[in-house]
Short mmCIF file of C-alpha atoms in Angstrom, two decimals:
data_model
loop_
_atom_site.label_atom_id
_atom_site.label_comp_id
_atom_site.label_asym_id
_atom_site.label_seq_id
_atom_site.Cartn_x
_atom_site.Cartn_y
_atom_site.Cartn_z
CA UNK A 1384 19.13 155.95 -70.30
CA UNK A 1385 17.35 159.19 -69.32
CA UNK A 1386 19.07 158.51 -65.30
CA UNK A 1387 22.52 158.00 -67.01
CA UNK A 1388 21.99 160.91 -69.27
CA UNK A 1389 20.76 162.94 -65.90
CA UNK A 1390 24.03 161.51 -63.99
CA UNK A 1391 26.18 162.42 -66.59
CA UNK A 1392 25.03 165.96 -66.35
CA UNK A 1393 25.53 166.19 -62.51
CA UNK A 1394 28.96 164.37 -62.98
CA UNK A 1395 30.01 167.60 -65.18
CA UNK A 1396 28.84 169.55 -62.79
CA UNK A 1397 30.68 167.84 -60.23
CA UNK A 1398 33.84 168.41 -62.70
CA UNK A 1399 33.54 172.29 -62.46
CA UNK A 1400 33.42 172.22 -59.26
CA UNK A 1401 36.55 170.07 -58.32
CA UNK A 1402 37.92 172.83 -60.67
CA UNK A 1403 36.37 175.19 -58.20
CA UNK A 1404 37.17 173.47 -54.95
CA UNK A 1405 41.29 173.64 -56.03
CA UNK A 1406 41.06 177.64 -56.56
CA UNK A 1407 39.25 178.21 -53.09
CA UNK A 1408 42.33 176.20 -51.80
CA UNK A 1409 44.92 177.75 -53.60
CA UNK A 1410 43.68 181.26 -52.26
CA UNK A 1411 43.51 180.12 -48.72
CA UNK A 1412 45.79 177.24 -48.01
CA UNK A 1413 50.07 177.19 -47.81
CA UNK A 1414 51.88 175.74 -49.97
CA UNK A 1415 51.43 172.13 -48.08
CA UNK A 1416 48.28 171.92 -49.55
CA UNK A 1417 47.52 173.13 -53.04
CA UNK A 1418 49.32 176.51 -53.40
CA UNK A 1419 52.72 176.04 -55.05
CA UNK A 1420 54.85 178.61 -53.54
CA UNK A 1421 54.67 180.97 -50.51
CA UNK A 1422 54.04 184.14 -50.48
CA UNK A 1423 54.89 187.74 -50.23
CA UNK A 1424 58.58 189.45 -51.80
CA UNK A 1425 60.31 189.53 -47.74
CA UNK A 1426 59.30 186.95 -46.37
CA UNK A 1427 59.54 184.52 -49.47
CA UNK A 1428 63.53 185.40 -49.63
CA UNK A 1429 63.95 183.86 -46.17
CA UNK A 1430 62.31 180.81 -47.38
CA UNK A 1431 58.65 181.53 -45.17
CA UNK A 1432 60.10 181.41 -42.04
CA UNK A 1433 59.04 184.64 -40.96
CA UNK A 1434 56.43 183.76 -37.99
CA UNK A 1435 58.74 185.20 -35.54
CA UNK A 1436 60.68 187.77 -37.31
CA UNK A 1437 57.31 189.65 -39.14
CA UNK A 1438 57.65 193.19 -38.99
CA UNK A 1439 55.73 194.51 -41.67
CA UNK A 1440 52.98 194.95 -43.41
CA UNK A 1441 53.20 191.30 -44.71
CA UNK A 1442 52.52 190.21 -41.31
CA UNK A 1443 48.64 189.89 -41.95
CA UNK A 1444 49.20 186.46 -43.45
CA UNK A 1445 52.07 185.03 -41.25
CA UNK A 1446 51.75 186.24 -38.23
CA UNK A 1447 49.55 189.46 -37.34
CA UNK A 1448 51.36 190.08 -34.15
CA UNK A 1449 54.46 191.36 -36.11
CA UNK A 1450 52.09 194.25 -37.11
CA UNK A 1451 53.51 195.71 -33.96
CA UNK A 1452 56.33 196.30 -35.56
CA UNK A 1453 55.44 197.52 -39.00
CA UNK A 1454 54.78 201.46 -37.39
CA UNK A 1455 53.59 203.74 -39.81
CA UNK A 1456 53.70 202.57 -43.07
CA UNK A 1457 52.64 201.46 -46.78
CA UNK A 1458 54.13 198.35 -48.85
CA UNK A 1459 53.39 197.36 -52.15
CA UNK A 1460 55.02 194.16 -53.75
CA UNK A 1461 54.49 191.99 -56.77
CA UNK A 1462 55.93 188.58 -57.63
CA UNK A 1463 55.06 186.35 -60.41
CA UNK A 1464 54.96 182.45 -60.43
CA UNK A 1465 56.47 180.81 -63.56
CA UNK A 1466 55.16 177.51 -63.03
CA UNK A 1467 55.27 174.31 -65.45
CA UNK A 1468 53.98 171.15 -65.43
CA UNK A 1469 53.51 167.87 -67.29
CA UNK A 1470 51.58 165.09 -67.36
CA UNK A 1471 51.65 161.79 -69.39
CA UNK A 1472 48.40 160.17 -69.07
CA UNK A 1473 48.33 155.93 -68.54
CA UNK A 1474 45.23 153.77 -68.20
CA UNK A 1475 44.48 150.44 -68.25
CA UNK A 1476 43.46 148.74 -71.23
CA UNK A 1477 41.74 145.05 -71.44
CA UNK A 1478 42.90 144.04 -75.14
CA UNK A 1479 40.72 141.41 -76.69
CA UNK A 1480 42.31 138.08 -74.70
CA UNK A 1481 41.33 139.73 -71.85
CA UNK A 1482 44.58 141.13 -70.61
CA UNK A 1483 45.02 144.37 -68.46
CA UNK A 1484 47.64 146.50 -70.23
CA UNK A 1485 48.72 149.92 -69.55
CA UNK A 1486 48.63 152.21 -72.14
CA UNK A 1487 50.27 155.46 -72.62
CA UNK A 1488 48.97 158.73 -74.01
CA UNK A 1489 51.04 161.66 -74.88
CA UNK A 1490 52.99 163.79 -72.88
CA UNK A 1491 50.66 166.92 -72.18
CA UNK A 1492 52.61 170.33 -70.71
CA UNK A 1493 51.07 173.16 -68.78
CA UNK A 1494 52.02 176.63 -68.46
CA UNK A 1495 51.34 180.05 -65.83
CA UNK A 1496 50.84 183.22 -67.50
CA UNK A 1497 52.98 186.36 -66.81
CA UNK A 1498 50.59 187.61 -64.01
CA UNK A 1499 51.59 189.98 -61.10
CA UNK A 1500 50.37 188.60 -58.30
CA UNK A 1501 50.08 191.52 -55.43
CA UNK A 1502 50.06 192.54 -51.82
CA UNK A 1503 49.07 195.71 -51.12
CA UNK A 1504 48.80 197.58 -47.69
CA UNK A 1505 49.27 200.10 -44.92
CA UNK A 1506 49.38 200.55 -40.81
CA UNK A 1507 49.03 202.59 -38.91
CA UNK A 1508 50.97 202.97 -35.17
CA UNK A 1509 49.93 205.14 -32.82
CA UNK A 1510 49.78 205.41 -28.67
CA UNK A 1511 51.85 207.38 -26.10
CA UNK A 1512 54.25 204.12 -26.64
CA UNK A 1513 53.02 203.32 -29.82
CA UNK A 1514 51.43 200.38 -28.48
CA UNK A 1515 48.67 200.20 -30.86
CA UNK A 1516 48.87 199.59 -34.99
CA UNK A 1517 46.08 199.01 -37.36
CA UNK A 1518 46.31 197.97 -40.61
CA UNK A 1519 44.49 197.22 -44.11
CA UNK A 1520 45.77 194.98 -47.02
CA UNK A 1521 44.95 193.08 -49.64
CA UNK A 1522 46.58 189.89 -50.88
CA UNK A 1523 46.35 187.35 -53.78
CA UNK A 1524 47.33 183.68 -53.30
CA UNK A 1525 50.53 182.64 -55.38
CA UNK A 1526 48.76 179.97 -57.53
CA UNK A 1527 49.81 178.51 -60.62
CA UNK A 1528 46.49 179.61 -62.61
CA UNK A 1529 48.14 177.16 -65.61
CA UNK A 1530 46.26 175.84 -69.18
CA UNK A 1531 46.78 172.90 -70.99
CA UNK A 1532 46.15 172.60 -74.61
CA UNK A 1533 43.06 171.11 -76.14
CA UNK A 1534 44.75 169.29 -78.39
CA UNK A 1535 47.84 167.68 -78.36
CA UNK A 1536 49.48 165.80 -82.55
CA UNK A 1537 46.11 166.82 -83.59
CA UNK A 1538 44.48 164.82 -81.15
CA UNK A 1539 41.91 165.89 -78.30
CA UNK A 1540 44.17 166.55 -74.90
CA UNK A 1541 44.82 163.64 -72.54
CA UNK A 1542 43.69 166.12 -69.49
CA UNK A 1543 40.93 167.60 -70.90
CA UNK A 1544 38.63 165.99 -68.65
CA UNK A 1545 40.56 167.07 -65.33
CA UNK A 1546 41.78 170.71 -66.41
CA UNK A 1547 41.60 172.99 -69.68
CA UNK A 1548 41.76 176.10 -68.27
CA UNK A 1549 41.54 178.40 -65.11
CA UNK A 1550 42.42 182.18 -67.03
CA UNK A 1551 39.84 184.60 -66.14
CA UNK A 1552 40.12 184.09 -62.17
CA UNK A 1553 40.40 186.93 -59.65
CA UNK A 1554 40.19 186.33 -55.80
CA UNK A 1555 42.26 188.13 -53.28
CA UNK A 1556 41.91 188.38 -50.15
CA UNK A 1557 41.13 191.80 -48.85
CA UNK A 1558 41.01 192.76 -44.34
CA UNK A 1559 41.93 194.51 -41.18
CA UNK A 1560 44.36 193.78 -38.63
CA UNK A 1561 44.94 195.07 -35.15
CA UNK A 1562 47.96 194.44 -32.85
CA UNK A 1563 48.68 195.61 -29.63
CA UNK A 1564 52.02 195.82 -27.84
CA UNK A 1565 51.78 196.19 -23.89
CA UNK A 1566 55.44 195.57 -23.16
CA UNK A 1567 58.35 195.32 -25.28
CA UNK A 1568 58.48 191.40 -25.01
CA UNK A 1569 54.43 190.48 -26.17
CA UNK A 1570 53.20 191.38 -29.24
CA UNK A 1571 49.97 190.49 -29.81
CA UNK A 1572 47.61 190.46 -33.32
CA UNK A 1573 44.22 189.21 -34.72
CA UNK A 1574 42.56 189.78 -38.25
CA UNK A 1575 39.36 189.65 -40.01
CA UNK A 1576 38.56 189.67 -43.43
CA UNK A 1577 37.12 188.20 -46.46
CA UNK A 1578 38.39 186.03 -49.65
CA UNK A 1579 36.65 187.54 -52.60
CA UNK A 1580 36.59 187.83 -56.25
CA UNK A 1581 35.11 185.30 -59.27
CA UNK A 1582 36.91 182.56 -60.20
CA UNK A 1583 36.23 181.17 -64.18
CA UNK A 1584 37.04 177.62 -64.93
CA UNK A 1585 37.03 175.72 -67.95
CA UNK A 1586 36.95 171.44 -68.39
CA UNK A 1587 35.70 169.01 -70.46
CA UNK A 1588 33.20 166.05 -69.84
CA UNK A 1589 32.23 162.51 -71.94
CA UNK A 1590 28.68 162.00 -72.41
CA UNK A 1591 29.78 158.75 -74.30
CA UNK A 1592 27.18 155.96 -73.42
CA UNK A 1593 28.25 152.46 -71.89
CA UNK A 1594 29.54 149.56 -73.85
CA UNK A 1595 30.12 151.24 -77.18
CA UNK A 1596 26.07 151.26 -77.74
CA UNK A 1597 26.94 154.42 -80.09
CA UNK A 1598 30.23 155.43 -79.52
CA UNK A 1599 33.96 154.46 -78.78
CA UNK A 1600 35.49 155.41 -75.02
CA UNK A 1601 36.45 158.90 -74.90
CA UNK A 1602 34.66 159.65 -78.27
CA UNK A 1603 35.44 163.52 -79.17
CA UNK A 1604 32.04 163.51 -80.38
CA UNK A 1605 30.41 163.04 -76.92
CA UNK A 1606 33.08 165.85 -75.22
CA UNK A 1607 31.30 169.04 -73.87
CA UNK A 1608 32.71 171.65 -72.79
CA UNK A 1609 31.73 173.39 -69.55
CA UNK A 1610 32.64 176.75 -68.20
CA UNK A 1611 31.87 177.65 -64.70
CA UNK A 1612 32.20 181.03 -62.61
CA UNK A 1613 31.70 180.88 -59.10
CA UNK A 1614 31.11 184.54 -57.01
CA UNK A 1615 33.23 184.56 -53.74
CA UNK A 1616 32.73 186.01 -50.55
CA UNK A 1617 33.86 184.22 -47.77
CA UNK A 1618 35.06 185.45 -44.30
CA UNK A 1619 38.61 184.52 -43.08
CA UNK A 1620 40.41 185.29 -39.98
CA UNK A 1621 43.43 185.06 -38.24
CA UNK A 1622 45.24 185.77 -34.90
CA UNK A 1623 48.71 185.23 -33.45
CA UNK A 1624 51.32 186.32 -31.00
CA UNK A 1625 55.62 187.20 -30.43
CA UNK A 1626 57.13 186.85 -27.32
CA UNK A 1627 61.29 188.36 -26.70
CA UNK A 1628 61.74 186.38 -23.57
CA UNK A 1629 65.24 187.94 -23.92
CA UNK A 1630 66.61 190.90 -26.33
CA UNK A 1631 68.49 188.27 -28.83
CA UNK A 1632 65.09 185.72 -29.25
CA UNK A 1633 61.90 185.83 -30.49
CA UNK A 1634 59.00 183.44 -30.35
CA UNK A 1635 56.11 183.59 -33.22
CA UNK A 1636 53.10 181.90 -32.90
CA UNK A 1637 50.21 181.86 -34.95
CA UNK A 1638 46.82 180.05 -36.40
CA UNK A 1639 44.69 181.01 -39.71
CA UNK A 1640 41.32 179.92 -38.80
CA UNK A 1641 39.51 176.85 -40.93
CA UNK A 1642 37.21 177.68 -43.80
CA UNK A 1643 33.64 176.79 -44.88
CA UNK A 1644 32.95 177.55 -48.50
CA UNK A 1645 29.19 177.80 -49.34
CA UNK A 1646 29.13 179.48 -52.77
CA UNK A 1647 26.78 180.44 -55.16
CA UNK A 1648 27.79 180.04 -59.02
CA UNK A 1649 26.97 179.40 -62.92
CA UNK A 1650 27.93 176.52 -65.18
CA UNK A 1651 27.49 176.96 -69.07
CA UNK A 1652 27.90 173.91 -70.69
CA UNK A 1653 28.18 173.68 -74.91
CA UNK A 1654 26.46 169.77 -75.04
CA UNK A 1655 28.21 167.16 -77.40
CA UNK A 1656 27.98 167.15 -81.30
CA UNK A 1657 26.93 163.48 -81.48
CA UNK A 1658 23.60 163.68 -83.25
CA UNK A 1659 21.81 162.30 -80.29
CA UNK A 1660 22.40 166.09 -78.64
CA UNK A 1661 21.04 167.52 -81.91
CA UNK A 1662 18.01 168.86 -79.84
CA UNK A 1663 19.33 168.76 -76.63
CA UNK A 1664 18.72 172.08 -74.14
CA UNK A 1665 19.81 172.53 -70.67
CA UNK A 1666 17.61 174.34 -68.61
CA UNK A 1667 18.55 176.53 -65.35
CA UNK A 1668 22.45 177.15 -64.81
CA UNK A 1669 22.34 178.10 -60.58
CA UNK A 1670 24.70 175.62 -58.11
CA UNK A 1671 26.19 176.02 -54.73
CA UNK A 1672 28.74 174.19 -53.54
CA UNK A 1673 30.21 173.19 -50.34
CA UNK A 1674 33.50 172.07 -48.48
CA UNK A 1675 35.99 172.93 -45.48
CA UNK A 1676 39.44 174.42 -45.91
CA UNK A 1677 41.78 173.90 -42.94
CA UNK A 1678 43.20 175.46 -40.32
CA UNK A 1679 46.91 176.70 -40.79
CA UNK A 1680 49.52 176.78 -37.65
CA UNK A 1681 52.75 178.74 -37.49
CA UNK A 1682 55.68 178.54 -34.82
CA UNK A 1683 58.92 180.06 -35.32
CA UNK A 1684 61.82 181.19 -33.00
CA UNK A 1685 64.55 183.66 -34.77
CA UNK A 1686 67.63 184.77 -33.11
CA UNK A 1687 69.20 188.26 -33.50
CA UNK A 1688 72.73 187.02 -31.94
CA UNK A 1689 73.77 190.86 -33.12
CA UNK A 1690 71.95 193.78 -34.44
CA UNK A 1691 72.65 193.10 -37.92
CA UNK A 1692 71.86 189.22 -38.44
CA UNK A 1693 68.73 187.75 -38.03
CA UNK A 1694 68.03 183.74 -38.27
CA UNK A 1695 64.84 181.83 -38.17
CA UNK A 1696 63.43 178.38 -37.91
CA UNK A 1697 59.84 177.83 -38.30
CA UNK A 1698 57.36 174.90 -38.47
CA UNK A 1699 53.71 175.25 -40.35
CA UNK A 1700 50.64 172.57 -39.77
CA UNK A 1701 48.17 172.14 -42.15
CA UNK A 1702 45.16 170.39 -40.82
CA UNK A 1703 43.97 169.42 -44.17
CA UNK A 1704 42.39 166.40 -42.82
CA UNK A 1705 38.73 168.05 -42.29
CA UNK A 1706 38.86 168.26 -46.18
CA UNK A 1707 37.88 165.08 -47.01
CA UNK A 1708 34.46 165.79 -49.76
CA UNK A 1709 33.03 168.26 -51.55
CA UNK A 1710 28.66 168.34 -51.38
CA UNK A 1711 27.66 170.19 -55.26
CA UNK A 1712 24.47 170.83 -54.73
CA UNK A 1713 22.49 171.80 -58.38
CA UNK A 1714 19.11 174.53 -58.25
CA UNK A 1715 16.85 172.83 -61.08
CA UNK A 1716 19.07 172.33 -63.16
CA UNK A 1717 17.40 169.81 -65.63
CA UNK A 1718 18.51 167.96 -69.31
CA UNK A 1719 15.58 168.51 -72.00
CA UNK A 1720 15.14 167.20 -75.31
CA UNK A 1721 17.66 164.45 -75.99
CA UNK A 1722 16.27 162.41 -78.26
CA UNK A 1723 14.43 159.10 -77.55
CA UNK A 1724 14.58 160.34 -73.71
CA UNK A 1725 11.76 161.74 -71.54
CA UNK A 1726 12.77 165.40 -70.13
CA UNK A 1727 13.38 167.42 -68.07
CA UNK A 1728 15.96 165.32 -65.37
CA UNK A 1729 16.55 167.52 -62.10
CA UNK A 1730 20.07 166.69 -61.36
CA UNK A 1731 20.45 166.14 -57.46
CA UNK A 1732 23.09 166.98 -54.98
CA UNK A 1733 26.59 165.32 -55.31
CA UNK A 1734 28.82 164.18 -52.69
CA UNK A 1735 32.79 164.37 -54.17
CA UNK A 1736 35.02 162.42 -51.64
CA UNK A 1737 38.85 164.20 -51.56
CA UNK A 1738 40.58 162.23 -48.48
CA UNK A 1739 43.38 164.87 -47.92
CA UNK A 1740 45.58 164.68 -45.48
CA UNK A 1741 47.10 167.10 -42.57
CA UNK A 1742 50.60 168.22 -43.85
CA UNK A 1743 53.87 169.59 -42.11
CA UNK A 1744 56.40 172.31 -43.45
CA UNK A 1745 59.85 173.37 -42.17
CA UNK A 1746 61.17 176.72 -43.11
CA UNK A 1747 65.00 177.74 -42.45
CA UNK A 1748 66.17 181.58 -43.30
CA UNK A 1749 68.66 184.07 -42.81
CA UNK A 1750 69.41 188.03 -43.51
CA UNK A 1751 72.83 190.02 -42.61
CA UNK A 1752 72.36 194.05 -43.32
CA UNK A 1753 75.54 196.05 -44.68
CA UNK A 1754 75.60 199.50 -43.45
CA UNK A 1755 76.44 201.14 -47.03
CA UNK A 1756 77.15 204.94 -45.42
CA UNK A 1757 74.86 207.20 -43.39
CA UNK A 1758 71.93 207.28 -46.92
CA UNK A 1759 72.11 203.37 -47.82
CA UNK A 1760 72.24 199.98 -46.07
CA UNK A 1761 71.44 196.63 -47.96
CA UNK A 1762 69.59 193.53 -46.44
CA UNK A 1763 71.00 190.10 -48.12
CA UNK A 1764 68.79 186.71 -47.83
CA UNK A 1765 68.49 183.17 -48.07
CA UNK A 1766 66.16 180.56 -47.20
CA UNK A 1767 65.10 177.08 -47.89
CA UNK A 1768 61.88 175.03 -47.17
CA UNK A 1769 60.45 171.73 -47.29
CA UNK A 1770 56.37 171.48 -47.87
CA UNK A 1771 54.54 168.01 -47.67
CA UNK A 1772 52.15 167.71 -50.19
CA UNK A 1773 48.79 166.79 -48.26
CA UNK A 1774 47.34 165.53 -51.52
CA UNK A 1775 47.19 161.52 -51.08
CA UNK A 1776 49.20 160.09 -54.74
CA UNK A 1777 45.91 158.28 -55.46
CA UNK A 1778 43.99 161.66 -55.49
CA UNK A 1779 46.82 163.31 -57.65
CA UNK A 1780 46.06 165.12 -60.88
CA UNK A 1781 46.51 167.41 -63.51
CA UNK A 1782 44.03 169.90 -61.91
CA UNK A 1783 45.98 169.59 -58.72
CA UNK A 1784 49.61 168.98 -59.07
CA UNK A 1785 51.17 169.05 -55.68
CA UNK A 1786 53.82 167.19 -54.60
CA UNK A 1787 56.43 167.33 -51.93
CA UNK A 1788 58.71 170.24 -52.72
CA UNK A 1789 61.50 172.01 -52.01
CA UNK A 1790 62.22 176.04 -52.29
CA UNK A 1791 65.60 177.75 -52.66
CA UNK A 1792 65.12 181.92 -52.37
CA UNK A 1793 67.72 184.49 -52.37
CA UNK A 1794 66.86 188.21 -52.13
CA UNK A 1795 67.87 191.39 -50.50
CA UNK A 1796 66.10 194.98 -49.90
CA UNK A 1797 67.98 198.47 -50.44
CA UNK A 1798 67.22 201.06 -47.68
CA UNK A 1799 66.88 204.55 -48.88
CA UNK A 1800 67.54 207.00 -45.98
CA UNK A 1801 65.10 206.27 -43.30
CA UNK A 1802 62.05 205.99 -45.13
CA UNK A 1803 62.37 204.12 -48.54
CA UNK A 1804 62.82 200.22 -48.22
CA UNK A 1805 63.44 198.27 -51.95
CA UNK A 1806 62.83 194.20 -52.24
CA UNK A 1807 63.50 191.43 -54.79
CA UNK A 1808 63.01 187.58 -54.32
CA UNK A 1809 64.02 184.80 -56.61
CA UNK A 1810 63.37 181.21 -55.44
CA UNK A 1811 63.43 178.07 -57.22
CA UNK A 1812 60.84 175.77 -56.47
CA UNK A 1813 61.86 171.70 -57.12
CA UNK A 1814 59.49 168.71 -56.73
CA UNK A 1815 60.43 165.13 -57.25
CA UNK A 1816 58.47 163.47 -59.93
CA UNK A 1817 55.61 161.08 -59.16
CA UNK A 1818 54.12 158.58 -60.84
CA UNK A 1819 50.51 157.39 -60.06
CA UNK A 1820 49.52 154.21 -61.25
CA UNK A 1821 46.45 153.50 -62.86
CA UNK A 1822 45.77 150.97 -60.42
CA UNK A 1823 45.94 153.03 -57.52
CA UNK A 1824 43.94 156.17 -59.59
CA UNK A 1825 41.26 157.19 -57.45
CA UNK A 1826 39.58 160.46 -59.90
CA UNK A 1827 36.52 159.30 -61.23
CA UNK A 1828 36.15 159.57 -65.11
CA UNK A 1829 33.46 162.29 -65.47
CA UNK A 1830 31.51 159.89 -68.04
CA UNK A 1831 30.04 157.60 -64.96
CA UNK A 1832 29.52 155.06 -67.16
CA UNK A 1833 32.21 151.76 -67.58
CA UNK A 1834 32.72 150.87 -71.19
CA UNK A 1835 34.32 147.54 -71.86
CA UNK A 1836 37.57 148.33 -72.61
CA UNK A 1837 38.82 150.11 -69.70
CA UNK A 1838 39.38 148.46 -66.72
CA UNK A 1839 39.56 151.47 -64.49
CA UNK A 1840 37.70 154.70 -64.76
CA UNK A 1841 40.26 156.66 -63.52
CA UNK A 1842 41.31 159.60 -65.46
CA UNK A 1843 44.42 161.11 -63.35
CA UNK A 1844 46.91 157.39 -63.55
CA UNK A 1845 50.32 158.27 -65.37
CA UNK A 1846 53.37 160.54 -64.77
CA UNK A 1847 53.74 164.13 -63.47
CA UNK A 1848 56.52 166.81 -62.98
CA UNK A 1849 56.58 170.29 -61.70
CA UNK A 1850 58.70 173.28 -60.82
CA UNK A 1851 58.44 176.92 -60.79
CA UNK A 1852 60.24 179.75 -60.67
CA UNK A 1853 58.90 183.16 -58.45
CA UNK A 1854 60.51 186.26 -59.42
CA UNK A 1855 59.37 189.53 -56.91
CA UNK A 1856 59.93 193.21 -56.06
CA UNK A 1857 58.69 195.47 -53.48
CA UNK A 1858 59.09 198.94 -52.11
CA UNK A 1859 57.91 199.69 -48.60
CA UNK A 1860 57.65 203.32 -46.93
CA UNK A 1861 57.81 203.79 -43.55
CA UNK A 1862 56.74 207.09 -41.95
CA UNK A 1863 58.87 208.39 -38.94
#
């Protein structure tokens, strides 16, 4: 008992830090891979395809090459992500003839806060042919930082074990860009930077014992709660290229360089109620965990058929296939004083499989500019995309809801004279619902322990649906 009690411990843990693992991904991957949207107020109303056509500040995340373009500037935007999702839990249930049955629990719903999510930056252009730009910005990740209710009729939450909570999170990524321009038709760009910030999660764990020894499956009495906050610093970087083999066409290439996460953090964890916790400490609270995040590539190829229409088709690769576990490795963190059990139990490292998969993206957009008079002009938009979810459905679940989706935009920027640019973005993002059976569930309950009646100890089988909403405005001002 004093091992199960000791595995049960890590197995929280391990819980945080899957928390963990899907904000490190949200702030660093597309939208292919655990991010729900993507980003910035521009380039999101053409849909993200913007590889080729980047020619501002935003370039640092698409394509840094387009920095060549940006000249002398500052941009500020801020969009928000109304996301929603639901989930109605099923699991397999061996009644007392011995038959599997699937039962249903109720239908649980999610919701984003109203949170500005930012990119802030500058360049600077300079050279007898302004050949050279530098430039500083710093970014958040559009990710759904959603909660779920701890309750649901009066009853503990069907998620709680996957999700309760992310609020108290702030990462951005903050860096410096360079891109040179040697002739009119290359363009060429690298950055370097960092992802940084603390990220806060909260989820629940079942220290229920096996076989209904003391108490029922999924007992409230054995939940705990743990909070974990994990301090970021990570490096990042990223590089890419334009090419105008002919005044009407431009080629955009680029490549955000993998990730290895090795983070230091704290868990606090409030231990169960049952009387068997009634003395219970935990002693130490240090962990480090760590993972790869993968390597993003970007092609696109607009065409400027005349001066005021621009088109663009681009592809993005995801190469989400290195991320296949997660190691959680605990710093004497120990279990003391449960009664009847010998103490203290040192938990040891944790391996977490996650299997992902390498996903694809195809982004279509357009913009036609209406000269107003000599002060104004107005830029109109559209785009649409397609993102593979590289989430495999058995790995699916409430802490990372990620499906296949598809993004509608519209927006348009107001030009002020020759300085003053103004932008707004809507897009509508739809995903098809999925169900994952509880047969095919492949999350691990967090209590690793198989009571009788459950056939499965799967906790993410059932139904899910998302969509979102991103609403965004800018204002960029460009220096003659």
């Amino acid at each position: 008992m004093k091992r199960r009690l000791g595995v049960i411990r890590a197995l929280a843990l391990a819980a945080g830090f899957i928390v963990l693992d899907a904000a490190f991904a949200h702030s660093t991957a597309q939208a292919g891979g655990l991010n729900f949207s993507d980003r910035g107020v521009k380039p999101l109303s053409r849909g993200g395809a913007w590889v080729a056509g980047a020619d501002d500040v935003g370039a640092v995340w698409y394509n840094p090459a387009g920095l060549a373009d940006a000249g002398t500037s500052l941009m500020a935007d801020f969009a928000w992500l109304n996301h929603t999702a639901s989930f109605t839990r099923k699991t397999q249930v061996i009644d007392g003839a011995g038959t599997v049955r699937v039962y249903e629990f109720p239908t649980v719903t999610g919701k984003s806060p109203v949170l500005p999510i930012p990119t802030l930056g500058g360049s600077y252009n300079w050279g007898k042919k302004k050949q050279f730009t530098v430039a500083g910005a710093l970014y958040a990740p559009y990710t759904a930082i959603t909660s779920f209710p701890t309750q649901v009729d009066g009853q503990p939450a069907p998620q709680r074990y996957s999700l309760i909570s992310l609020d108290g999170s702030a990462l951005v990524n903050i860096g410096a860009w360079f891109a040179w321009k040697p002739i009119e038709q290359i363009r060429l760009g690298i950055g370097l930077g960092a992802l940084v910030g603390t990220f806060t999660s909260t989820v629940f764990f079942n220290a229920n014992p096996a076989d209904r020894l003391i108490g029922a499956p999924e007992d409230p009495n054995y939940d705990s709660e743990g909070k974990l906050t994990a301090h970021i610093l990570t490096p990042v970087a990223n590089l890419g290229a334009t090419f105008v083999p002919v005044k009407y066409v431009r080629i955009g290439l680029s490549y955000n360089l993998p990730i290895w996460i090795n983070a230091p953090g704290d868990m606090q964890v409030r231990l169960p109620t049952a009387v068997l916790f009634d003395k219970a400490t935990v002693s130490g609270e240090d962990v480090r965990v760590k993972f790869k995040l993968p390597g993003i590539f970007r092609a696109g190829i607009e065409v400027r058929p005349i001066e005021a229409i621009r088109a663009e088709v681009s592809y993005v690769r995801e190469f989400w296939g290195i991320h296949d576990e997660i190691e959680v490795r605990p710093e004497n963190i120990g279990l003391n004083n449960v009664t009847g059990f010998p103490s203290p139990y040192y938990v040891p490292t944790i391996t977490l499989p996650r299997h992902f998969q390498d996903s694809n993206s195809i982004r279509v957009g357009a913009q036609g500019t209406i000269k107003v008079n000599n002060s104004y002009k107005i830029d109109l938009r559209a785009g649409f995309n397609y993102d593979q979810s590289a989430i495999p459905t058995p790995y699916l679940s409430p802490l990372t809801i990620d499906m296949d989706k598809y993004t509608v935009s519209f927006g348009g920027s107001l030009h002020v004279g020759d300085h003053w640019r103004l932008d707004a973005v809507y897009a509508r993002i739809f995903a098809p619902d999925q169900e994952v059976s509880p047969a095919e569930a492949a999350v691990p309950k967090v209590n690793p322990v198989r009571g009788n009646p459950t056939a499965t100890e799967s906790i993410n089988g059932g139904s899910y649906t998302a969509s979102a909403n991103v609403f965004g405005v800018g204002v960029n001002y460009r220096f003659k």
